[in-house]
Tab-separated table of C-alpha atoms in Angstrom:
chain	number	residue	atom	x	y	z
A	1	MET	CA	-0.137	-20.281	22.342
A	2	GLU	CA	-2.207	-17.387	22.322
A	3	ILE	CA	-1.542	-13.823	22.953
A	4	LEU	CA	-4.422	-11.523	23.161
A	5	VAL	CA	-3.586	-7.552	21.994
A	6	TYR	CA	-5.314	-4.591	23.247
A	7	VAL	CA	-5.380	-1.942	20.482
A	8	PRO	CA	-7.718	0.779	20.259
A	9	GLN	CA	-7.852	0.918	16.534
A	10	ASN	CA	-6.995	-1.704	13.731
A	11	THR	CA	-5.553	-1.359	10.558
A	12	SER	CA	-4.346	-3.609	8.041
A	13	ARG	CA	-0.644	-2.607	8.552
A	14	LEU	CA	-0.922	-3.583	12.740
A	15	HIS	CA	-2.664	-6.842	11.525
A	16	TYR	CA	0.423	-7.383	9.203
A	17	ILE	CA	3.463	-6.500	11.426
A	18	PHE	CA	1.720	-8.077	14.521
A	19	ASP	CA	1.483	-11.707	12.752
A	20	GLN	CA	5.130	-11.016	11.530
A	21	ILE	CA	6.329	-10.289	14.858
A	22	CYS	CA	4.135	-11.786	17.163
A	23	GLY	CA	2.966	-14.567	14.933
A	24	GLU	CA	6.144	-15.534	12.785
A	25	LEU	CA	8.854	-14.802	14.888
A	26	LEU	CA	7.404	-15.365	18.484
A	27	GLY	CA	5.390	-18.325	17.456
A	28	PHE	CA	2.045	-16.895	19.076
A	29	LYS	CA	-1.867	-17.235	17.527
A	30	VAL	CA	-2.780	-13.265	17.472
A	31	LYS	CA	-5.793	-11.960	18.407
A	32	PHE	CA	-7.134	-8.658	18.852
A	33	THR	CA	-9.400	-6.643	20.979
A	34	SER	CA	-10.593	-2.962	21.491
A	35	LYS	CA	-12.653	-3.583	24.407
A	36	VAL	CA	-10.610	-3.056	27.611
A	37	GLU	CA	-13.265	-5.329	29.979
A	38	ASN	CA	-12.249	-8.359	27.496
A	39	PHE	CA	-8.425	-7.582	27.717
A	40	ILE	CA	-8.636	-7.232	31.817
A	41	ALA	CA	-10.550	-10.688	31.735
A	42	PHE	CA	-8.396	-12.580	29.456
A	43	GLN	CA	-5.731	-14.717	31.456
A	44	GLY	CA	-3.488	-15.779	28.642
A	45	VAL	CA	-0.114	-14.010	27.288
A	46	LYS	CA	-1.410	-10.402	26.774
A	47	PHE	CA	0.071	-6.724	26.283
A	48	SER	CA	-1.170	-3.602	24.917
A	49	TYR	CA	-0.324	-1.320	22.053
A	50	ALA	CA	-1.782	2.214	22.666
A	51	LYS	CA	-0.936	5.766	23.468
A	52	ASN	CA	-1.544	5.270	27.082
A	53	ARG	CA	-1.175	2.324	29.758
A	54	LEU	CA	-4.501	1.092	30.731
A	55	GLY	CA	-2.808	-0.150	34.392
A	56	ASN	CA	0.142	-2.469	35.224
A	57	GLU	CA	-0.021	-4.690	31.959
A	58	VAL	CA	3.137	-5.119	29.770
A	59	PHE	CA	2.510	-2.178	27.666
A	60	ILE	CA	4.114	-0.940	24.290
A	61	GLN	CA	3.437	2.480	23.100
A	62	GLN	CA	2.278	3.683	19.656
A	63	PHE	CA	4.290	6.065	17.363
A	64	GLY	CA	1.763	6.468	15.223
A	65	LEU	CA	2.836	4.826	11.655
A	66	LEU	CA	0.794	1.660	11.826
A	67	GLU	CA	-2.371	4.114	12.251
A	68	GLU	CA	-1.224	6.409	9.031
A	69	GLN	CA	-2.203	5.752	5.310
A	70	GLY	CA	-0.096	6.285	2.475
A	71	ILE	CA	3.770	7.725	2.105
A	72	SER	CA	4.893	10.750	4.626
A	73	ASP	CA	7.739	12.343	5.166
A	74	VAL	CA	8.807	10.584	8.219
A	75	SER	CA	11.421	12.114	10.653
A	76	ILE	CA	13.870	9.280	11.885
A	77	ILE	CA	16.343	9.600	14.873
A	78	VAL	CA	18.462	6.497	15.422
A	79	GLU	CA	19.405	5.505	18.930
A	80	THR	CA	21.371	2.864	20.736
A	81	TRP	CA	19.130	0.183	22.804
A	82	GLU	CA	21.452	0.319	25.641
A	83	ASP	CA	20.165	-2.852	27.217
A	84	LEU	CA	21.117	-4.556	23.817
A	85	ASP	CA	23.761	-2.133	22.593
A	86	VAL	CA	21.535	-2.288	18.939
A	87	PRO	CA	19.963	0.773	16.956
A	88	CYS	CA	16.574	1.484	17.516
A	89	PHE	CA	14.240	4.483	16.319
A	90	PHE	CA	10.673	5.499	16.464
A	91	ARG	CA	11.361	6.401	20.333
A	92	VAL	CA	8.294	6.699	22.813
A	93	SER	CA	7.911	7.886	26.294
A	94	ASN	CA	9.725	5.829	29.309
A	95	ASP	CA	5.804	4.481	30.524
A	96	SER	CA	6.504	1.807	27.815
A	97	ASP	CA	7.901	-1.251	28.451
A	98	LEU	CA	10.273	-0.914	25.368
A	99	PRO	CA	12.055	2.638	24.736
A	100	PHE	CA	10.802	2.577	21.081
A	101	ASP	CA	7.614	1.180	19.164
A	102	ILE	CA	8.978	-1.928	17.845
A	103	PHE	CA	5.877	-2.202	15.465
A	104	SER	CA	6.369	0.895	13.743
A	105	ALA	CA	10.334	0.411	13.238
A	106	SER	CA	9.771	-2.951	12.168
A	107	PHE	CA	7.045	-2.361	9.849
A	108	TYR	CA	9.023	0.580	8.540
A	109	LEU	CA	11.889	-1.841	7.441
A	110	LEU	CA	9.825	-4.731	6.126
A	111	SER	CA	7.324	-2.683	4.130
A	112	ARG	CA	10.378	-0.862	2.416
A	113	TYR	CA	8.950	2.525	3.532
A	114	GLU	CA	12.151	4.514	2.604
A	115	GLU	CA	11.862	2.982	-0.987
A	116	TYR	CA	8.454	4.512	-1.758
A	117	GLN	CA	10.341	7.868	-1.266
A	118	PRO	CA	12.073	10.148	-3.406
A	119	HIS	CA	15.365	8.683	-4.048
A	120	VAL	CA	18.156	8.547	-6.537
A	121	LYS	CA	18.408	5.515	-8.614
A	122	ASN	CA	21.746	3.575	-9.263
A	123	GLU	CA	22.345	2.362	-12.721
A	124	PHE	CA	20.046	-0.441	-12.941
A	125	SER	CA	17.120	1.906	-11.826
A	126	CYS	CA	16.914	0.301	-8.664
A	127	TYR	CA	17.244	2.021	-5.086
A	128	PRO	CA	20.668	1.883	-3.945
A	129	PHE	CA	21.755	0.610	-0.705
A	130	GLU	CA	23.825	3.963	0.360
A	131	GLU	CA	20.258	5.634	0.587
A	132	SER	CA	18.971	3.259	3.020
A	133	LEU	CA	18.891	4.067	6.560
A	134	ALA	CA	20.632	0.787	7.425
A	135	TYR	CA	23.557	1.356	5.950
A	136	GLN	CA	23.689	4.948	6.408
A	137	LYS	CA	23.403	3.982	10.678
A	138	GLN	CA	25.710	0.932	10.362
A	139	PHE	CA	22.936	-1.835	10.914
A	140	LEU	CA	22.788	-3.448	7.669
A	141	HIS	CA	24.867	-6.520	8.724
A	142	LEU	CA	21.970	-7.051	11.682
A	143	PRO	CA	18.962	-8.611	11.528
A	144	VAL	CA	17.607	-6.143	13.886
A	145	VAL	CA	13.442	-7.216	13.767
A	146	GLU	CA	14.699	-10.589	15.126
A	147	ILE	CA	17.018	-9.155	17.868
A	148	TRP	CA	14.266	-6.912	19.197
A	149	ALA	CA	11.505	-9.411	18.920
A	150	ALA	CA	14.025	-11.717	21.204
A	151	GLN	CA	14.101	-8.633	23.579
A	152	PHE	CA	10.282	-8.423	23.640
A	153	LYS	CA	9.641	-11.917	24.517
A	154	ALA	CA	12.189	-11.704	27.254
A	155	ILE	CA	10.036	-8.771	28.652
A	156	LEU	CA	6.773	-10.935	28.400
A	157	ALA	CA	8.627	-13.894	29.658
A	158	LYS	CA	9.156	-11.846	33.105
A	159	LYS	CA	5.229	-12.219	33.651
A	160	PHE	CA	4.113	-15.409	31.218
A	161	ASP	CA	5.135	-18.648	30.994
A	162	LEU	CA	6.036	-19.001	27.503
A	163	GLN	CA	6.948	-22.029	25.359
A	164	PRO	CA	10.575	-22.517	23.913
A	165	THR	CA	11.794	-21.864	20.510
A	166	THR	CA	11.931	-24.537	18.299
A	167	SER	CA	13.522	-22.948	15.017
A	168	LYS	CA	17.483	-23.438	14.820
A	169	TYR	CA	19.989	-22.196	12.518
A	170	SER	CA	20.340	-23.450	9.106
A	171	LEU	CA	22.015	-22.637	5.680
A	172	GLN	CA	20.430	-22.568	1.942
A	173	LEU	CA	21.665	-21.838	-1.025
A	174	ASN	CA	20.110	-20.103	-3.641
A	175	ILE	CA	21.495	-20.951	-7.169
A	176	ALA	CA	20.865	-18.992	-10.176
A	177	ILE	CA	21.576	-20.442	-13.536
A	178	ALA	CA	21.738	-17.421	-15.970
A	179	GLU	CA	24.014	-19.705	-18.272
A	180	ALA	CA	23.665	-23.327	-18.055
A	181	PHE	CA	26.583	-24.299	-20.064
A	182	ALA	CA	29.680	-21.989	-20.474
A	183	TYR	CA	30.619	-23.445	-23.893
A	184	ASN	CA	28.549	-26.564	-24.874
A	185	HIS	CA	24.973	-26.786	-26.537
A	186	ARG	CA	25.331	-23.519	-27.799
A	187	GLY	CA	24.839	-24.102	-31.488
A	188	PHE	CA	27.124	-23.538	-34.075
A	189	VAL	CA	26.613	-19.737	-35.071
A	190	ARG	CA	27.050	-18.895	-31.628
A	191	LEU	CA	30.607	-21.297	-31.206
A	192	VAL	CA	31.969	-19.704	-34.233
A	193	GLY	CA	31.152	-16.127	-33.086
A	194	ALA	CA	32.206	-16.488	-29.731
A	195	SER	CA	35.567	-18.048	-30.678
A	196	PHE	CA	36.189	-14.908	-33.407
A	197	ARG	CA	35.484	-12.851	-30.210
A	198	ASP	CA	38.161	-14.544	-27.922
A	199	ILE	CA	40.834	-14.676	-30.565
A	200	PHE	CA	40.222	-10.700	-31.292
A	201	ASN	CA	40.256	-10.358	-27.739
A	202	LEU	CA	43.387	-12.387	-27.074
A	203	LYS	CA	41.389	-14.505	-24.483
A	204	PHE	CA	43.574	-18.165	-25.313
A	205	LYS	CA	42.583	-19.534	-21.936
A	206	SER	CA	38.918	-19.314	-22.994
A	207	ILE	CA	39.764	-20.505	-26.704
A	208	TYR	CA	41.557	-23.566	-24.759
A	209	TYR	CA	39.070	-24.722	-22.564
A	210	ARG	CA	36.136	-24.046	-25.063
A	211	ILE	CA	38.352	-26.471	-27.616
A	212	LYS	CA	38.562	-29.121	-24.629
A	213	SER	CA	34.727	-28.769	-23.690
A	214	ILE	CA	33.350	-29.163	-27.264
A	215	LEU	CA	35.431	-32.285	-27.731
A	216	ARG	CA	34.496	-33.528	-24.167
A	217	LEU	CA	38.136	-33.695	-23.228
A	218	SER	CA	36.916	-32.067	-20.089
A	219	LYS	CA	33.554	-30.974	-18.389
A	220	ASP	CA	31.945	-27.601	-19.432
A	221	PRO	CA	33.515	-25.417	-16.752
A	222	TYR	CA	29.600	-24.447	-15.585
A	223	ASP	CA	28.551	-28.141	-15.213
A	224	VAL	CA	29.055	-28.025	-11.763
A	225	TYR	CA	25.511	-29.423	-10.951
A	226	ASP	CA	26.597	-32.721	-9.284
A	227	GLU	CA	29.308	-31.515	-7.523
A	228	LEU	CA	26.993	-28.659	-6.219
A	229	ILE	CA	24.243	-31.514	-5.193
A	230	LEU	CA	26.884	-33.723	-3.608
A	231	PHE	CA	28.597	-30.871	-1.411
A	232	ALA	CA	24.830	-29.661	-0.262
A	233	ARG	CA	24.036	-33.164	1.006
A	234	LYS	CA	27.334	-33.850	2.908
A	235	HIS	CA	27.052	-30.463	4.573
A	236	ASN	CA	23.225	-30.692	5.450
A	237	ILE	CA	22.629	-27.363	3.114
A	238	SER	CA	19.415	-26.835	1.564
A	239	THR	CA	19.474	-25.925	-2.427
A	240	HIS	CA	17.179	-24.135	-4.711
A	241	PHE	CA	17.991	-23.536	-8.362
A	242	PHE	CA	16.518	-20.993	-10.408
A	243	PHE	CA	16.927	-21.354	-14.055
A	244	GLN	CA	16.473	-18.690	-16.616
A	245	LEU	CA	14.198	-19.341	-20.036
A	246	SER	CA	14.437	-15.970	-21.750
A	247	ASN	CA	14.929	-15.593	-25.119
A	248	TYR	CA	18.627	-14.920	-26.547
A	249	THR	CA	19.198	-11.241	-25.990
A	250	ARG	CA	22.262	-8.919	-25.266
A	251	ASN	CA	21.282	-9.853	-21.739
A	252	SER	CA	20.282	-13.126	-21.610
A	253	LYS	CA	22.806	-15.420	-23.143
A	254	SER	CA	21.839	-19.031	-21.808
A	255	ILE	CA	21.413	-21.945	-24.263
A	256	SER	CA	17.905	-21.819	-26.050
A	257	HIS	CA	15.209	-22.945	-23.741
A	258	HIS	CA	13.726	-25.131	-26.374
A	259	LYS	CA	17.073	-27.312	-26.250
A	260	ARG	CA	16.214	-31.059	-24.795
A	261	ILE	CA	19.643	-30.899	-23.009
A	262	TYR	CA	18.379	-28.043	-21.146
A	263	HIS	CA	14.645	-29.554	-20.370
A	264	LYS	CA	16.677	-32.689	-18.832
A	265	LEU	CA	19.351	-30.767	-16.761
A	266	ILE	CA	16.354	-28.745	-15.128
A	267	LYS	CA	14.185	-31.769	-14.428
A	268	SER	CA	16.779	-33.897	-13.216
A	269	MET	CA	17.885	-31.080	-10.638
A	270	GLY	CA	14.196	-31.112	-9.294
A	271	ASP	CA	14.967	-34.766	-8.178
A	272	TYR	CA	17.212	-33.294	-5.518
A	273	SER	CA	16.349	-29.696	-4.978
A	274	GLN	CA	13.721	-27.236	-5.398
A	275	LEU	CA	13.301	-25.567	-8.091
A	276	GLY	CA	12.448	-22.087	-9.580
A	277	ILE	CA	12.692	-19.220	-12.327
A	278	LEU	CA	15.194	-16.641	-12.918
A	279	PRO	CA	13.612	-13.800	-14.670
A	280	GLY	CA	15.307	-12.317	-17.616
A	281	PHE	CA	16.574	-8.747	-17.212
A	282	GLU	CA	13.316	-8.163	-19.898
A	283	ALA	CA	10.798	-10.078	-18.333
A	284	ILE	CA	11.508	-8.195	-14.912
A	285	GLN	CA	10.732	-4.751	-16.896
A	286	ASP	CA	7.711	-6.303	-18.675
A	287	ILE	CA	4.908	-8.514	-16.860
A	288	LYS	CA	4.112	-10.160	-20.370
A	289	ILE	CA	7.497	-11.456	-20.867
A	290	LEU	CA	7.333	-12.761	-17.574
A	291	SER	CA	4.280	-14.375	-18.190
A	292	LYS	CA	6.044	-15.835	-21.168
A	293	GLU	CA	8.895	-17.233	-19.264
A	294	LYS	CA	6.688	-18.623	-16.440
A	295	LYS	CA	4.477	-20.309	-19.076
A	296	ARG	CA	7.740	-21.860	-20.501
A	297	TRP	CA	8.981	-22.961	-17.181
A	298	GLN	CA	5.782	-24.523	-16.036
A	299	ALA	CA	5.799	-26.635	-19.777
A	300	ILE	CA	9.237	-28.036	-18.963
A	301	VAL	CA	8.694	-28.765	-15.285
A	302	ASN	CA	4.896	-29.627	-15.508
A	303	ARG	CA	3.984	-27.995	-12.325
A	304	ASN	CA	3.218	-24.375	-11.232
A	305	LEU	CA	5.749	-22.067	-10.877
A	306	ASN	CA	5.950	-20.893	-7.085
A	307	SER	CA	9.527	-19.338	-6.821
A	308	SER	CA	11.567	-16.860	-8.195
A	309	LEU	CA	15.158	-15.306	-7.797
A	310	ILE	CA	16.536	-11.861	-9.257
A	311	LYS	CA	20.298	-11.916	-8.997
A	312	ASN	CA	22.407	-9.619	-10.924
A	313	TYR	CA	19.831	-6.650	-11.763
A	314	GLY	CA	18.622	-5.737	-8.769
A	315	ILE	CA	14.836	-5.055	-7.693
A	316	ASN	CA	12.666	-2.847	-9.405
A	317	PHE	CA	10.716	-1.875	-6.188
A	318	PRO	CA	7.783	-1.948	-5.894
A	319	THR	CA	6.823	-3.156	-9.439
A	320	THR	CA	9.127	-6.361	-9.542
A	321	PHE	CA	7.082	-7.512	-6.461
A	322	GLU	CA	3.777	-6.401	-7.997
A	323	PHE	CA	4.366	-8.401	-11.036
A	324	LEU	CA	5.540	-11.142	-9.264
A	325	ASN	CA	2.141	-11.275	-7.226
A	326	LYS	CA	-0.169	-10.394	-10.163
A	327	LEU	CA	1.382	-13.907	-11.541
A	328	GLU	CA	0.519	-15.538	-8.481
A	329	ILE	CA	4.211	-16.420	-7.679
A	330	GLN	CA	4.179	-17.094	-4.096
A	331	GLN	CA	7.681	-16.638	-2.850
A	332	ASP	CA	10.501	-14.484	-3.949
A	333	PHE	CA	14.228	-14.759	-3.182
A	334	SER	CA	15.297	-11.350	-4.216
A	335	MET	CA	15.136	-9.421	-1.165
A	336	GLY	CA	18.672	-8.087	-0.800
A	337	TYR	CA	21.319	-5.651	-2.234
A	338	PRO	CA	23.519	-7.553	-4.949
A	339	ASN	CA	26.370	-5.272	-4.523
A	340	GLN	CA	26.492	-4.976	-0.528
A	341	LEU	CA	26.560	-7.339	2.255
A	342	GLY	CA	23.529	-7.241	4.773
A	343	TYR	CA	19.938	-7.319	5.486
A	344	ARG	CA	18.010	-4.993	2.879
A	345	ALA	CA	15.005	-5.291	5.291
A	346	GLY	CA	16.710	-5.680	8.757
A	347	THR	CA	15.302	-9.305	8.799
A	348	ALA	CA	16.508	-12.553	7.992
A	349	THR	CA	13.182	-14.484	8.305
A	350	PRO	CA	10.665	-14.595	5.456
A	351	PHE	CA	7.921	-12.012	5.381
A	352	TYR	CA	4.858	-11.251	3.171
A	353	PHE	CA	5.339	-8.402	0.597
A	354	TYR	CA	3.292	-5.315	2.249
A	355	ASP	CA	1.960	-3.240	-0.962
A	356	LEU	CA	1.990	0.490	0.590
A	357	SER	CA	0.275	1.932	-2.527
A	358	LEU	CA	-2.986	-0.604	-1.847
A	359	GLU	CA	-2.231	-0.444	1.933
A	360	GLN	CA	-2.499	-4.455	1.775
A	361	VAL	CA	-0.780	-7.466	2.236
A	362	SER	CA	-0.185	-9.438	-0.892
A	363	LYS	CA	0.326	-13.305	-1.128
A	364	LEU	CA	4.118	-12.951	-2.151
A	365	LYS	CA	6.430	-14.105	0.661
A	366	LEU	CA	10.049	-12.478	0.559
A	367	THR	CA	12.826	-14.587	1.422
A	368	PRO	CA	15.959	-11.924	2.358
A	369	TYR	CA	19.541	-13.175	1.414
A	370	VAL	CA	22.639	-11.864	3.167
A	371	MET	CA	25.234	-12.023	0.152
A	372	ASN	CA	24.752	-12.165	-3.334
A	373	SER	CA	28.023	-13.660	-5.185
A	374	LYS	CA	27.972	-10.609	-7.507
A	375	LEU	CA	29.897	-8.889	-4.510
A	376	LEU	CA	32.750	-11.340	-5.430
A	377	GLU	CA	33.846	-9.238	-8.539
A	378	LYS	CA	34.873	-6.177	-6.139
A	379	ALA	CA	34.952	-7.573	-2.566
A	380	ASN	CA	37.500	-8.932	-0.445
A	381	PHE	CA	36.824	-12.482	-0.201
A	382	SER	CA	38.606	-12.426	3.114
A	383	GLY	CA	36.600	-9.688	4.539
A	384	LEU	CA	33.495	-11.229	3.188
A	385	GLU	CA	34.158	-14.618	4.849
A	386	ALA	CA	35.135	-12.480	8.265
A	387	GLN	CA	31.842	-10.899	8.431
A	388	LEU	CA	29.654	-14.110	7.568
A	389	LEU	CA	31.261	-15.882	9.818
A	390	ARG	CA	30.302	-12.955	12.710
A	391	LEU	CA	26.852	-13.007	11.533
A	392	LYS	CA	26.824	-16.879	11.832
A	393	SER	CA	26.907	-16.519	15.383
A	394	VAL	CA	24.409	-13.933	15.713
A	395	LEU	CA	21.720	-16.313	13.643
A	396	LYS	CA	22.576	-19.235	15.900
A	397	LYS	CA	22.016	-17.493	18.792
A	398	HIS	CA	18.516	-16.040	17.801
A	399	HIS	CA	17.756	-19.493	15.837
A	400	LEU	CA	17.464	-17.841	12.251
A	401	PRO	CA	18.353	-18.964	8.695
A	402	LEU	CA	21.074	-17.917	6.223
A	403	TYR	CA	20.672	-17.259	2.797
A	404	LEU	CA	23.177	-16.858	0.196
A	405	VAL	CA	22.941	-16.332	-3.362
A	406	VAL	CA	25.250	-17.545	-5.543
A	407	SER	CA	25.502	-18.682	-9.424
A	408	ASN	CA	26.908	-21.891	-11.273
A	409	ALA	CA	29.508	-19.606	-12.603
A	410	ASP	CA	30.618	-18.937	-9.203
A	411	PHE	CA	32.224	-22.823	-8.971
A	412	SER	CA	33.608	-22.792	-12.714
A	413	GLU	CA	37.181	-21.919	-11.434
A	414	ASP	CA	39.017	-24.230	-8.925
A	415	TYR	CA	40.687	-21.485	-7.323
A	416	LEU	CA	37.612	-19.618	-6.244
A	417	LYS	CA	35.020	-22.720	-5.891
A	418	ASN	CA	37.611	-24.435	-3.448
A	419	LYS	CA	37.426	-21.066	-1.497
A	420	LEU	CA	33.474	-20.895	-1.951
A	421	PHE	CA	33.160	-24.465	-0.418
A	422	LYS	CA	35.624	-23.833	2.535
A	423	LEU	CA	33.539	-20.946	3.512
A	424	LEU	CA	30.104	-22.894	3.008
A	425	ASP	CA	31.763	-25.535	5.205
A	426	LYS	CA	32.265	-23.164	7.692
A	427	LEU	CA	28.937	-21.495	7.593
A	428	SER	CA	27.137	-25.174	7.585
């Protein structure tokens, strides 16, 4: 179904956010016109986006962010949209059919406008969640862009006969494999070194499991791949495995990327799941290293690399995405905060990376996650479970996907594995 939008001025920002809101979220084929006579003559679904209303059409008043270029010091006042009891910002006049500019507000969140502005970086030289507007105004846990869009659709539905939503709630696990095995296949020198280190640190439990794994008396604790695949199939959960292929460094300690057993594992997972790359810490900082890791992945899998995930280190925004875009990786699954539950960009739906430094849309699609299992190191599990179950009801209401980031290591101990499987069962 087509939708015609009257706009006095066309910009790349405007095209980008209208394609996401009206196209991706609401399912319209978006067309624009700056001619009033064409807008009036059009008999289908339409609305105007301008400073002033033309007549009695559906009208959304511009705040002005989409007509600008570059980064400016934007003054933001967050208010409560009383009809929905959700936060909103970029308020406009009462003449508008929405109390705020949904398109400017959504662009601010999706473009990560605030991350281009001066801020204090965290220990990984990344943007800290505490600096974000959504965290400070307590709406980080909500997919506000979709909630806003649903209300906008309801306003359009009062005037036009609209098609029902066909999408539905779904759960996807993005599984990071930084270390394919805890003990096995690591080589004699690393085996001896790790054993002495455990003895020195009095980690007798680790020594016990290492001996059992090496003697094949039990499975390697990180070898949970078949179990994950079977569980996901049973509960209708999509999976996407991301394998690390870095050189051995202080930050990257998986088995050698040359080992045939590792190649076999990666290929076997490709028979049951989508595959992507987990860039090493050094690759995130250096595009040449990232390019090498991409070539390794493609040589092993024998297909083009289309997806990536950064789990533990955070995103060096926008540099990380600029690297991925230059290397023609089509989709990244890192849009979230590793140490905080919530929606970094205010949305649960994949969207394209808009490069504010170039004022253009890239070909890199960003898939937001709401929880990274790195949170389990500090957060209360029961509290996280309660938040996720509340979120599930919101996502089901708005027919949205739920993306979670975990690792094979999270399922290595029975106690946590059982808790995670019970949670995933409830979320599926």
